[in-house]
Amino acid sequence: MFKKEVSLINKKIDVQNEKNKEVKDQILQAAKSLFSSRGFDGTTVRQICDEANVSLALVSYHFGGKENVFNALFEPLRHTFMNANYDLNDSLDSLKSFCRNFVLYRTNEHELIDILQQEIVMNSPRLEMLKDVFLPSWEQLRAILVACKEQKTIDFESIDIAINFIMGTLMFSFNNPFLNRSSFDTTPEHIADLAVSFVLDGLHTKN
């Protein structure tokens, strides 16, 4: 009898946890869409709740406020960039992989990267809590480019300028309908290949 009651309690807990996860995912998805299109300051908690079709109290219950929702959005990006490893012994191949992976991620998570771009351009006060989101990728790229220089696989005068040029290329806004009046008749993989070729040509790589 006792085991049965424990089993029922555990089952109820599992069901509630699943419901909580669904609600949190709905809130995060709604926030990502709104932050991307309206910006952080142009989005209210009520708008997020309306978009997610949840009650206003649930944002406070699950996240404690809009800033915590914003911060939680970037957890996947933190995990992706902080856990990426590149073989610096083959620096040129690592450079290609870095660029390709970044463009594919940017394509799949374009709303998230759009939000990050907005925050950087505005020099937002939230940048401090986003340092661990974008700085690891910049440091990875720097390490790769230094290795490329040492192995003489690139011929580019300044590592610092190269990093800024490359990241600007990889974070390009091809999803923006204002800048791009016609649709791209190509795949994300092909776009990634074109970006890699563009970067390598700009760095005067020695294949």
PDB file of C-alpha atoms in Angstrom:
ATOM      1  CA  MET A   1       0.000   0.000   0.000  1.00  0.00           C
ATOM      2  CA  PHE A   2       2.796   2.396   0.954  1.00  0.00           C
ATOM      3  CA  LYS A   3       4.743   1.664  -2.268  1.00  0.00           C
ATOM      4  CA  LYS A   4       1.611   2.293  -4.318  1.00  0.00           C
ATOM      5  CA  GLU A   5       1.052   5.673  -2.648  1.00  0.00           C
ATOM      6  CA  VAL A   6       4.703   6.636  -3.210  1.00  0.00           C
ATOM      7  CA  SER A   7       4.379   5.612  -6.850  1.00  0.00           C
ATOM      8  CA  LEU A   8       1.278   7.752  -7.303  1.00  0.00           C
ATOM      9  CA  ILE A   9       2.969  10.731  -5.653  1.00  0.00           C
ATOM     10  CA  ASN A  10       6.020  10.337  -7.907  1.00  0.00           C
ATOM     11  CA  LYS A  11       3.770  10.087 -10.936  1.00  0.00           C
ATOM     12  CA  LYS A  12       1.969  13.309  -9.960  1.00  0.00           C
ATOM     13  CA  ILE A  13       5.312  15.030  -9.451  1.00  0.00           C
ATOM     14  CA  ASP A  14       6.502  13.880 -12.888  1.00  0.00           C
ATOM     15  CA  VAL A  15       3.305  15.145 -14.515  1.00  0.00           C
ATOM     16  CA  GLN A  16       3.609  18.505 -12.749  1.00  0.00           C
ATOM     17  CA  ASN A  17       7.278  18.821 -13.720  1.00  0.00           C
ATOM     18  CA  GLU A  18       6.365  18.137 -17.333  1.00  0.00           C
ATOM     19  CA  LYS A  19       3.619  20.761 -17.229  1.00  0.00           C
ATOM     20  CA  ASN A  20       6.034  23.252 -15.683  1.00  0.00           C
ATOM     21  CA  LYS A  21       8.576  22.553 -18.425  1.00  0.00           C
ATOM     22  CA  GLU A  22       5.950  23.067 -21.123  1.00  0.00           C
ATOM     23  CA  VAL A  23       4.872  26.383 -19.611  1.00  0.00           C
ATOM     24  CA  LYS A  24       8.477  27.576 -19.273  1.00  0.00           C
ATOM     25  CA  ASP A  25       9.188  26.594 -22.884  1.00  0.00           C
ATOM     26  CA  GLN A  26       6.078  28.497 -24.041  1.00  0.00           C
ATOM     27  CA  ILE A  27       7.180  31.596 -22.152  1.00  0.00           C
ATOM     28  CA  LEU A  28      10.739  31.397 -23.507  1.00  0.00           C
ATOM     29  CA  GLN A  29       9.585  30.892 -27.088  1.00  0.00           C
ATOM     30  CA  ALA A  30       7.190  33.835 -26.839  1.00  0.00           C
ATOM     31  CA  ALA A  31       9.871  36.037 -25.259  1.00  0.00           C
ATOM     32  CA  LYS A  32      12.414  35.106 -27.928  1.00  0.00           C
ATOM     33  CA  SER A  33      10.025  36.083 -30.702  1.00  0.00           C
ATOM     34  CA  LEU A  34       9.040  39.367 -29.053  1.00  0.00           C
ATOM     35  CA  PHE A  35      12.542  40.402 -27.963  1.00  0.00           C
ATOM     36  CA  SER A  36      13.751  39.720 -31.488  1.00  0.00           C
ATOM     37  CA  SER A  37      11.064  41.829 -33.181  1.00  0.00           C
ATOM     38  CA  ARG A  38      10.492  44.558 -30.543  1.00  0.00           C
ATOM     39  CA  GLY A  39      13.624  44.552 -28.418  1.00  0.00           C
ATOM     40  CA  PHE A  40      13.891  43.985 -24.673  1.00  0.00           C
ATOM     41  CA  ASP A  41      12.685  47.464 -23.683  1.00  0.00           C
ATOM     42  CA  GLY A  42       9.825  47.345 -26.192  1.00  0.00           C
ATOM     43  CA  THR A  43       8.452  44.100 -24.760  1.00  0.00           C
ATOM     44  CA  THR A  44       6.328  43.845 -21.625  1.00  0.00           C
ATOM     45  CA  VAL A  45       5.712  40.835 -19.401  1.00  0.00           C
ATOM     46  CA  ARG A  46       2.035  41.037 -20.300  1.00  0.00           C
ATOM     47  CA  GLN A  47       2.866  40.818 -24.007  1.00  0.00           C
ATOM     48  CA  ILE A  48       5.004  37.747 -23.337  1.00  0.00           C
ATOM     49  CA  CYS A  49       2.157  36.112 -21.410  1.00  0.00           C
ATOM     50  CA  ASP A  50      -0.382  36.953 -24.110  1.00  0.00           C
ATOM     51  CA  GLU A  51       1.927  35.523 -26.787  1.00  0.00           C
ATOM     52  CA  ALA A  52       2.572  32.388 -24.707  1.00  0.00           C
ATOM     53  CA  ASN A  53      -1.101  32.124 -23.730  1.00  0.00           C
ATOM     54  CA  VAL A  54      -0.297  31.835 -20.020  1.00  0.00           C
ATOM     55  CA  SER A  55      -1.335  33.837 -16.978  1.00  0.00           C
ATOM     56  CA  LEU A  56       0.702  36.852 -15.896  1.00  0.00           C
ATOM     57  CA  ALA A  57       1.682  35.284 -12.578  1.00  0.00           C
ATOM     58  CA  LEU A  58       3.462  32.374 -14.245  1.00  0.00           C
ATOM     59  CA  VAL A  59       6.388  34.514 -15.453  1.00  0.00           C
ATOM     60  CA  SER A  60       7.082  35.587 -11.873  1.00  0.00           C
ATOM     61  CA  TYR A  61       6.558  32.054 -10.599  1.00  0.00           C
ATOM     62  CA  HIS A  62       8.916  30.357 -13.060  1.00  0.00           C
ATOM     63  CA  PHE A  63      11.464  33.122 -13.711  1.00  0.00           C
ATOM     64  CA  GLY A  64      11.020  35.966 -11.242  1.00  0.00           C
ATOM     65  CA  GLY A  65      10.758  38.668 -13.898  1.00  0.00           C
ATOM     66  CA  LYS A  66      11.549  39.762 -17.467  1.00  0.00           C
ATOM     67  CA  GLU A  67      15.326  40.019 -17.002  1.00  0.00           C
ATOM     68  CA  ASN A  68      15.521  36.417 -15.799  1.00  0.00           C
ATOM     69  CA  VAL A  69      13.472  35.308 -18.816  1.00  0.00           C
ATOM     70  CA  PHE A  70      15.946  37.180 -21.020  1.00  0.00           C
ATOM     71  CA  ASN A  71      18.909  35.547 -19.315  1.00  0.00           C
ATOM     72  CA  ALA A  72      17.371  32.052 -19.526  1.00  0.00           C
ATOM     73  CA  LEU A  73      16.937  32.437 -23.287  1.00  0.00           C
ATOM     74  CA  PHE A  74      20.697  32.332 -23.759  1.00  0.00           C
ATOM     75  CA  GLU A  75      21.390  29.127 -21.819  1.00  0.00           C
ATOM     76  CA  PRO A  76      21.520  26.979 -25.015  1.00  0.00           C
ATOM     77  CA  LEU A  77      23.921  29.469 -26.581  1.00  0.00           C
ATOM     78  CA  ARG A  78      26.123  29.443 -23.473  1.00  0.00           C
ATOM     79  CA  HIS A  79      26.241  25.664 -23.571  1.00  0.00           C
ATOM     80  CA  THR A  80      27.010  25.544 -27.310  1.00  0.00           C
ATOM     81  CA  PHE A  81      29.873  28.049 -27.318  1.00  0.00           C
ATOM     82  CA  MET A  82      31.451  27.125 -23.985  1.00  0.00           C
ATOM     83  CA  ASN A  83      31.611  23.436 -24.885  1.00  0.00           C
ATOM     84  CA  ALA A  84      32.919  23.825 -28.429  1.00  0.00           C
ATOM     85  CA  ASN A  85      36.410  22.372 -28.950  1.00  0.00           C
ATOM     86  CA  TYR A  86      38.697  22.905 -31.935  1.00  0.00           C
ATOM     87  CA  ASP A  87      41.962  21.174 -32.805  1.00  0.00           C
ATOM     88  CA  LEU A  88      44.518  23.961 -33.024  1.00  0.00           C
ATOM     89  CA  ASN A  89      47.047  21.569 -34.555  1.00  0.00           C
ATOM     90  CA  ASP A  90      44.973  21.828 -37.732  1.00  0.00           C
ATOM     91  CA  SER A  91      44.244  25.531 -37.470  1.00  0.00           C
ATOM     92  CA  LEU A  92      42.864  26.082 -40.962  1.00  0.00           C
ATOM     93  CA  ASP A  93      40.369  23.249 -40.656  1.00  0.00           C
ATOM     94  CA  SER A  94      39.380  24.592 -37.219  1.00  0.00           C
ATOM     95  CA  LEU A  95      38.801  28.030 -38.738  1.00  0.00           C
ATOM     96  CA  LYS A  96      36.543  26.520 -41.393  1.00  0.00           C
ATOM     97  CA  SER A  97      34.640  24.494 -38.794  1.00  0.00           C
ATOM     98  CA  PHE A  98      34.224  27.484 -36.490  1.00  0.00           C
ATOM     99  CA  CYS A  99      32.818  29.670 -39.262  1.00  0.00           C
ATOM    100  CA  ARG A 100      30.554  26.968 -40.637  1.00  0.00           C
ATOM    101  CA  ASN A 101      29.178  25.995 -37.213  1.00  0.00           C
ATOM    102  CA  PHE A 102      28.534  29.621 -36.285  1.00  0.00           C
ATOM    103  CA  VAL A 103      26.598  30.354 -39.490  1.00  0.00           C
ATOM    104  CA  LEU A 104      24.495  27.210 -39.131  1.00  0.00           C
ATOM    105  CA  TYR A 105      23.705  28.091 -35.521  1.00  0.00           C
ATOM    106  CA  ARG A 106      22.926  31.655 -36.559  1.00  0.00           C
ATOM    107  CA  THR A 107      20.521  30.312 -39.195  1.00  0.00           C
ATOM    108  CA  ASN A 108      18.778  27.893 -36.852  1.00  0.00           C
ATOM    109  CA  GLU A 109      18.601  30.361 -33.941  1.00  0.00           C
ATOM    110  CA  HIS A 110      18.309  33.601 -35.895  1.00  0.00           C
ATOM    111  CA  GLU A 111      15.987  35.228 -33.344  1.00  0.00           C
ATOM    112  CA  LEU A 112      18.469  34.616 -30.546  1.00  0.00           C
ATOM    113  CA  ILE A 113      21.390  36.034 -32.529  1.00  0.00           C
ATOM    114  CA  ASP A 114      19.221  38.993 -33.577  1.00  0.00           C
ATOM    115  CA  ILE A 115      18.596  39.765 -29.900  1.00  0.00           C
ATOM    116  CA  LEU A 116      22.315  39.487 -29.142  1.00  0.00           C
ATOM    117  CA  GLN A 117      23.114  41.847 -32.021  1.00  0.00           C
ATOM    118  CA  GLN A 118      20.605  44.389 -30.721  1.00  0.00           C
ATOM    119  CA  GLU A 119      22.148  44.289 -27.253  1.00  0.00           C
ATOM    120  CA  ILE A 120      25.684  44.757 -28.618  1.00  0.00           C
ATOM    121  CA  VAL A 121      24.720  47.630 -30.939  1.00  0.00           C
ATOM    122  CA  MET A 122      22.829  49.414 -28.137  1.00  0.00           C
ATOM    123  CA  ASN A 123      25.655  48.795 -25.654  1.00  0.00           C
ATOM    124  CA  SER A 124      22.899  47.505 -23.403  1.00  0.00           C
ATOM    125  CA  PRO A 125      23.279  47.334 -19.609  1.00  0.00           C
ATOM    126  CA  ARG A 126      22.470  43.630 -20.005  1.00  0.00           C
ATOM    127  CA  LEU A 127      25.734  43.019 -21.866  1.00  0.00           C
ATOM    128  CA  GLU A 128      27.509  42.382 -18.581  1.00  0.00           C
ATOM    129  CA  MET A 129      25.400  39.293 -17.901  1.00  0.00           C
ATOM    130  CA  LEU A 130      25.803  38.206 -21.529  1.00  0.00           C
ATOM    131  CA  LYS A 131      29.624  38.203 -21.439  1.00  0.00           C
ATOM    132  CA  ASP A 132      29.701  34.457 -20.927  1.00  0.00           C
ATOM    133  CA  VAL A 133      27.451  34.095 -23.981  1.00  0.00           C
ATOM    134  CA  PHE A 134      29.504  35.830 -26.670  1.00  0.00           C
ATOM    135  CA  LEU A 135      33.034  36.153 -25.258  1.00  0.00           C
ATOM    136  CA  PRO A 136      33.859  32.391 -25.421  1.00  0.00           C
ATOM    137  CA  SER A 137      33.269  32.381 -29.188  1.00  0.00           C
ATOM    138  CA  TRP A 138      35.493  35.455 -29.648  1.00  0.00           C
ATOM    139  CA  GLU A 139      38.239  33.855 -27.555  1.00  0.00           C
ATOM    140  CA  GLN A 140      37.924  30.595 -29.529  1.00  0.00           C
ATOM    141  CA  LEU A 141      38.254  32.499 -32.789  1.00  0.00           C
ATOM    142  CA  ARG A 142      41.248  34.427 -31.455  1.00  0.00           C
ATOM    143  CA  ALA A 143      43.003  31.192 -30.448  1.00  0.00           C
ATOM    144  CA  ILE A 144      42.319  29.687 -33.870  1.00  0.00           C
ATOM    145  CA  LEU A 145      43.629  32.765 -35.712  1.00  0.00           C
ATOM    146  CA  VAL A 146      46.765  32.920 -33.554  1.00  0.00           C
ATOM    147  CA  ALA A 147      47.407  29.253 -34.385  1.00  0.00           C
ATOM    148  CA  CYS A 148      46.821  30.003 -38.076  1.00  0.00           C
ATOM    149  CA  LYS A 149      49.368  32.821 -37.913  1.00  0.00           C
ATOM    150  CA  GLU A 150      51.904  30.610 -36.172  1.00  0.00           C
ATOM    151  CA  GLN A 151      51.368  27.809 -38.689  1.00  0.00           C
ATOM    152  CA  LYS A 152      51.493  30.374 -41.538  1.00  0.00           C
ATOM    153  CA  THR A 153      48.140  29.305 -42.983  1.00  0.00           C
ATOM    154  CA  ILE A 154      46.800  32.872 -43.132  1.00  0.00           C
ATOM    155  CA  ASP A 155      48.377  36.130 -44.231  1.00  0.00           C
ATOM    156  CA  PHE A 156      46.524  38.919 -42.404  1.00  0.00           C
ATOM    157  CA  GLU A 157      48.122  41.842 -40.645  1.00  0.00           C
ATOM    158  CA  SER A 158      45.966  42.238 -37.512  1.00  0.00           C
ATOM    159  CA  ILE A 159      44.326  39.471 -35.454  1.00  0.00           C
ATOM    160  CA  ASP A 160      42.065  41.990 -33.700  1.00  0.00           C
ATOM    161  CA  ILE A 161      40.756  43.466 -36.948  1.00  0.00           C
ATOM    162  CA  ALA A 162      40.368  39.984 -38.424  1.00  0.00           C
ATOM    163  CA  ILE A 163      38.216  38.889 -35.477  1.00  0.00           C
ATOM    164  CA  ASN A 164      35.889  41.866 -35.912  1.00  0.00           C
ATOM    165  CA  PHE A 165      35.615  41.368 -39.670  1.00  0.00           C
ATOM    166  CA  ILE A 166      34.945  37.648 -39.318  1.00  0.00           C
ATOM    167  CA  MET A 167      32.351  37.975 -36.549  1.00  0.00           C
ATOM    168  CA  GLY A 168      30.641  40.714 -38.534  1.00  0.00           C
ATOM    169  CA  THR A 169      30.420  38.339 -41.487  1.00  0.00           C
ATOM    170  CA  LEU A 170      29.174  35.416 -39.431  1.00  0.00           C
ATOM    171  CA  MET A 171      26.487  37.469 -37.669  1.00  0.00           C
ATOM    172  CA  PHE A 172      25.139  38.982 -40.893  1.00  0.00           C
ATOM    173  CA  SER A 173      21.407  39.797 -40.965  1.00  0.00           C
ATOM    174  CA  PHE A 174      20.179  37.894 -43.996  1.00  0.00           C
ATOM    175  CA  ASN A 175      16.884  37.266 -42.163  1.00  0.00           C
ATOM    176  CA  ASN A 176      16.084  40.986 -42.121  1.00  0.00           C
ATOM    177  CA  PRO A 177      13.359  41.674 -44.734  1.00  0.00           C
ATOM    178  CA  PHE A 178      14.195  45.402 -44.784  1.00  0.00           C
ATOM    179  CA  LEU A 179      17.774  44.732 -45.894  1.00  0.00           C
ATOM    180  CA  ASN A 180      16.919  41.780 -48.140  1.00  0.00           C
ATOM    181  CA  ARG A 181      13.962  42.442 -50.417  1.00  0.00           C
ATOM    182  CA  SER A 182      14.174  39.066 -52.172  1.00  0.00           C
ATOM    183  CA  SER A 183      14.267  35.602 -50.634  1.00  0.00           C
ATOM    184  CA  PHE A 184      17.410  33.447 -50.594  1.00  0.00           C
ATOM    185  CA  ASP A 185      16.890  30.423 -52.803  1.00  0.00           C
ATOM    186  CA  THR A 186      19.527  28.328 -51.075  1.00  0.00           C
ATOM    187  CA  THR A 187      20.096  26.082 -48.065  1.00  0.00           C
ATOM    188  CA  PRO A 188      21.657  26.993 -44.715  1.00  0.00           C
ATOM    189  CA  GLU A 189      24.523  24.624 -45.548  1.00  0.00           C
ATOM    190  CA  HIS A 190      25.237  26.454 -48.796  1.00  0.00           C
ATOM    191  CA  ILE A 191      25.093  29.823 -47.028  1.00  0.00           C
ATOM    192  CA  ALA A 192      27.597  28.467 -44.481  1.00  0.00           C
ATOM    193  CA  ASP A 193      29.903  27.313 -47.296  1.00  0.00           C
ATOM    194  CA  LEU A 194      29.729  30.754 -48.941  1.00  0.00           C
ATOM    195  CA  ALA A 195      30.530  32.468 -45.636  1.00  0.00           C
ATOM    196  CA  VAL A 196      33.528  30.188 -45.079  1.00  0.00           C
ATOM    197  CA  SER A 197      34.844  30.915 -48.593  1.00  0.00           C
ATOM    198  CA  PHE A 198      34.365  34.656 -48.052  1.00  0.00           C
ATOM    199  CA  VAL A 199      36.295  34.588 -44.767  1.00  0.00           C
ATOM    200  CA  LEU A 200      39.137  32.454 -46.141  1.00  0.00           C
ATOM    201  CA  ASP A 201      39.534  34.670 -49.221  1.00  0.00           C
ATOM    202  CA  GLY A 202      39.614  37.776 -47.009  1.00  0.00           C
ATOM    203  CA  LEU A 203      42.349  36.287 -44.820  1.00  0.00           C
ATOM    204  CA  HIS A 204      44.451  35.262 -47.820  1.00  0.00           C
ATOM    205  CA  THR A 205      44.580  31.664 -46.659  1.00  0.00           C
ATOM    206  CA  LYS A 206      47.193  29.288 -48.004  1.00  0.00           C
ATOM    207  CA  ASN A 207      45.267  26.094 -48.778  1.00  0.00           C
TER     208      ASN A 207
END
